[in-house]
PDB file of C-alpha atoms in Angstrom:
ATOM      1  CA  MET A 631     -12.312   7.610   6.473  1.00 78.00           C
ATOM      2  CA  GLU A 632     -11.382  10.495   8.851  1.00 81.00           C
ATOM      3  CA  ARG A 633     -15.012  11.610   8.793  1.00 83.00           C
ATOM      4  CA  LEU A 634     -16.125   8.165   9.714  1.00 80.00           C
ATOM      5  CA  LYS A 635     -13.542   7.977  12.553  1.00 85.00           C
ATOM      6  CA  LYS A 636     -14.781  11.401  13.902  1.00 87.00           C
ATOM      7  CA  LYS A 637     -18.424  10.540  13.580  1.00 86.00           C
ATOM      8  CA  LEU A 638     -18.040   7.155  15.464  1.00 87.00           C
ATOM      9  CA  ASN A 639     -15.316   8.506  17.823  1.00 90.00           C
ATOM     10  CA  LEU A 640     -12.883   5.927  16.664  1.00 88.00           C
ATOM     11  CA  HIS A 641      -9.171   6.102  17.168  1.00 90.00           C
ATOM     12  CA  ASP A 642      -6.695   4.076  15.006  1.00 90.00           C
ATOM     13  CA  THR A 643      -6.322   1.469  17.801  1.00 92.00           C
ATOM     14  CA  LYS A 644     -10.036   0.698  17.918  1.00 91.00           C
ATOM     15  CA  LEU A 645     -10.256   0.783  14.066  1.00 90.00           C
ATOM     16  CA  ALA A 646      -7.373  -1.624  13.842  1.00 92.00           C
ATOM     17  CA  GLU A 647      -9.139  -3.964  16.272  1.00 93.00           C
ATOM     18  CA  LEU A 648     -12.360  -3.811  14.226  1.00 91.00           C
ATOM     19  CA  VAL A 649     -10.717  -4.755  10.934  1.00 90.00           C
ATOM     20  CA  GLY A 650      -8.281  -7.185  12.347  1.00 93.00           C
ATOM     21  CA  VAL A 651      -4.964  -5.429  11.901  1.00 92.00           C
ATOM     22  CA  ASP A 652      -2.381  -3.686  14.097  1.00 91.00           C
ATOM     23  CA  GLN A 653      -2.644   0.050  14.893  1.00 92.00           C
ATOM     24  CA  SER A 654       0.509   0.987  13.006  1.00 91.00           C
ATOM     25  CA  SER A 655      -0.856  -0.592   9.734  1.00 89.00           C
ATOM     26  CA  VAL A 656      -4.034   1.533  10.108  1.00 90.00           C
ATOM     27  CA  HIS A 657      -1.980   4.619  10.578  1.00 90.00           C
ATOM     28  CA  ARG A 658       0.283   3.882   7.601  1.00 88.00           C
ATOM     29  CA  ALA A 659      -2.588   3.005   5.383  1.00 87.00           C
ATOM     30  CA  LEU A 660      -4.383   6.252   6.221  1.00 87.00           C
ATOM     31  CA  ASN A 661      -1.440   8.573   6.111  1.00 87.00           C
ATOM     32  CA  ARG A 662       0.712   7.221   3.160  1.00 78.00           C
ATOM     33  CA  LYS A 663       1.342   9.751   0.363  1.00 73.00           C
ATOM     34  CA  PRO A 664       0.710   8.948  -2.329  1.00 68.00           C
ATOM     35  CA  PRO A 665      -1.766   6.398  -1.261  1.00 70.00           C
ATOM     36  CA  ARG A 666      -0.929   2.726  -1.909  1.00 73.00           C
ATOM     37  CA  LEU A 667      -3.384  -0.105  -2.399  1.00 75.00           C
ATOM     38  CA  THR A 668      -2.661  -2.439   0.528  1.00 80.00           C
ATOM     39  CA  PRO A 669      -4.627  -5.216   2.138  1.00 85.00           C
ATOM     40  CA  THR A 670      -5.121  -2.888   5.283  1.00 86.00           C
ATOM     41  CA  LEU A 671      -6.426  -0.076   3.102  1.00 84.00           C
ATOM     42  CA  GLU A 672      -8.739  -2.527   1.410  1.00 85.00           C
ATOM     43  CA  LYS A 673     -10.022  -3.797   4.852  1.00 88.00           C
ATOM     44  CA  LEU A 674     -10.535  -0.186   6.040  1.00 88.00           C
ATOM     45  CA  CYS A 675     -12.562   0.656   2.972  1.00 84.00           C
ATOM     46  CA  ASN A 676     -14.614  -2.552   3.279  1.00 85.00           C
ATOM     47  CA  TYR A 677     -15.350  -1.620   6.880  1.00 85.00           C
ATOM     48  CA  ALA A 678     -16.424   1.963   5.926  1.00 85.00           C
ATOM     49  CA  LYS A 679     -18.458   0.600   2.963  1.00 83.00           C
ATOM     50  CA  LYS A 680     -16.411   2.786   0.644  1.00 77.00           C
ATOM     51  CA  ARG A 681     -15.176   1.947  -2.782  1.00 72.00           C
ATOM     52  CA  LEU A 682     -11.429   1.779  -3.033  1.00 66.00           C
ATOM     53  CA  SER A 683      -9.961   4.103  -5.650  1.00 64.00           C
ATOM     54  CA  VAL A 684      -6.565   5.727  -6.026  1.00 57.00           C
ATOM     55  CA  ASP A 685      -5.777   8.217  -8.674  1.00 56.00           C
ATOM     56  CA  GLY A 686      -3.897   6.130 -11.273  1.00 55.00           C
ATOM     57  CA  SER A 687      -2.051   9.033 -12.840  1.00 53.00           C
ATOM     58  CA  GLN A 688      -0.408   9.851  -9.442  1.00 51.00           C
ATOM     59  CA  LEU A 689       0.678   6.298  -9.150  1.00 52.00           C
ATOM     60  CA  ALA A 690       2.051   6.143 -12.647  1.00 51.00           C
ATOM     61  CA  ASP A 691       4.027   9.300 -12.192  1.00 54.00           C
ATOM     62  CA  ASN A 692       5.552   8.057  -8.984  1.00 66.00           C
ATOM     63  CA  GLY A 693       6.051   4.452 -10.076  1.00 70.00           C
ATOM     64  CA  LYS A 694       9.523   4.713 -11.735  1.00 75.00           C
ATOM     65  CA  GLU A 695      10.772   6.663  -8.590  1.00 76.00           C
ATOM     66  CA  GLN A 696       9.376   3.948  -6.301  1.00 74.00           C
ATOM     67  CA  LEU A 697      10.898   1.202  -8.389  1.00 79.00           C
ATOM     68  CA  ALA A 698      14.301   2.842  -8.450  1.00 81.00           C
ATOM     69  CA  LYS A 699      14.276   3.342  -4.608  1.00 80.00           C
ATOM     70  CA  ALA A 700      13.215  -0.262  -4.128  1.00 80.00           C
ATOM     71  CA  VAL A 701      16.023  -1.585  -6.337  1.00 84.00           C
ATOM     72  CA  ALA A 702      18.538   0.748  -4.799  1.00 84.00           C
ATOM     73  CA  GLY A 703      17.533  -0.561  -1.472  1.00 83.00           C
ATOM     74  CA  VAL A 704      18.190  -4.143  -2.258  1.00 86.00           C
ATOM     75  CA  TRP A 705      20.831  -4.235  -4.968  1.00 89.00           C
ATOM     76  CA  ASP A 706      24.513  -4.402  -3.878  1.00 91.00           C
ATOM     77  CA  GLY A 707      25.644  -3.023  -7.279  1.00 90.00           C
ATOM     78  CA  SER A 708      27.257  -6.140  -8.407  1.00 92.00           C
ATOM     79  CA  PRO A 709      26.697  -7.911 -11.779  1.00 92.00           C
ATOM     80  CA  ALA A 710      25.663 -11.110  -9.917  1.00 92.00           C
ATOM     81  CA  GLY A 711      23.154  -9.141  -7.770  1.00 90.00           C
ATOM     82  CA  LEU A 712      21.689  -7.555 -10.918  1.00 91.00           C
ATOM     83  CA  ASN A 713      21.321 -11.036 -12.415  1.00 91.00           C
ATOM     84  CA  LYS A 714      19.418 -12.236  -9.269  1.00 89.00           C
ATOM     85  CA  LEU A 715      17.165  -9.242  -9.330  1.00 90.00           C
ATOM     86  CA  LEU A 716      16.335  -9.563 -13.064  1.00 88.00           C
ATOM     87  CA  THR A 717      15.578 -13.285 -12.570  1.00 89.00           C
ATOM     88  CA  LEU A 718      13.335 -12.487  -9.576  1.00 87.00           C
ATOM     89  CA  LEU A 719      11.503  -9.813 -11.585  1.00 84.00           C
ATOM     90  CA  ARG A 720      10.933 -12.203 -14.505  1.00 84.00           C
ATOM     91  CA  ASP A 721       9.662 -14.844 -12.247  1.00 84.00           C
ATOM     92  CA  LEU A 722       7.267 -12.347 -10.537  1.00 81.00           C
ATOM     93  CA  GLY A 723       6.031 -11.371 -13.966  1.00 77.00           C
ATOM     94  CA  ASP A 724       4.173 -14.741 -14.043  1.00 70.00           C
ATOM     95  CA  LEU A 725       2.312 -13.718 -10.939  1.00 70.00           C
ATOM     96  CA  VAL A 726       1.256 -10.266 -12.048  1.00 66.00           C
ATOM     97  CA  THR A 727      -2.041  -9.860 -13.922  1.00 56.00           C
ATOM     98  CA  ARG A 728      -1.544  -7.599 -16.933  1.00 54.00           C
ATOM     99  CA  ASP A 729      -4.524  -5.682 -18.256  1.00 47.00           C
TER     100      ASP A 729
END
């Protein structure tokens, strides 16, 4: 994507306008480490006519850490809060496609 930006003399602001998102979303999508599959990244790849691929092993290695941080960020530590989170996760499971 950086080569395309340089070739076409595009800055994040113009690229954001072209794909229909805000500039900060473009910046996050292009600079996130490890990369994360987001709607913005998908739009950018579609614009650049590039196939979207992220190293699955990197995502798997970092998945537990990301999940732990996400839970720590929303759980108050109480048993009632735990039950609410577990219920939410189970309900979300119905929306997730399992391969």
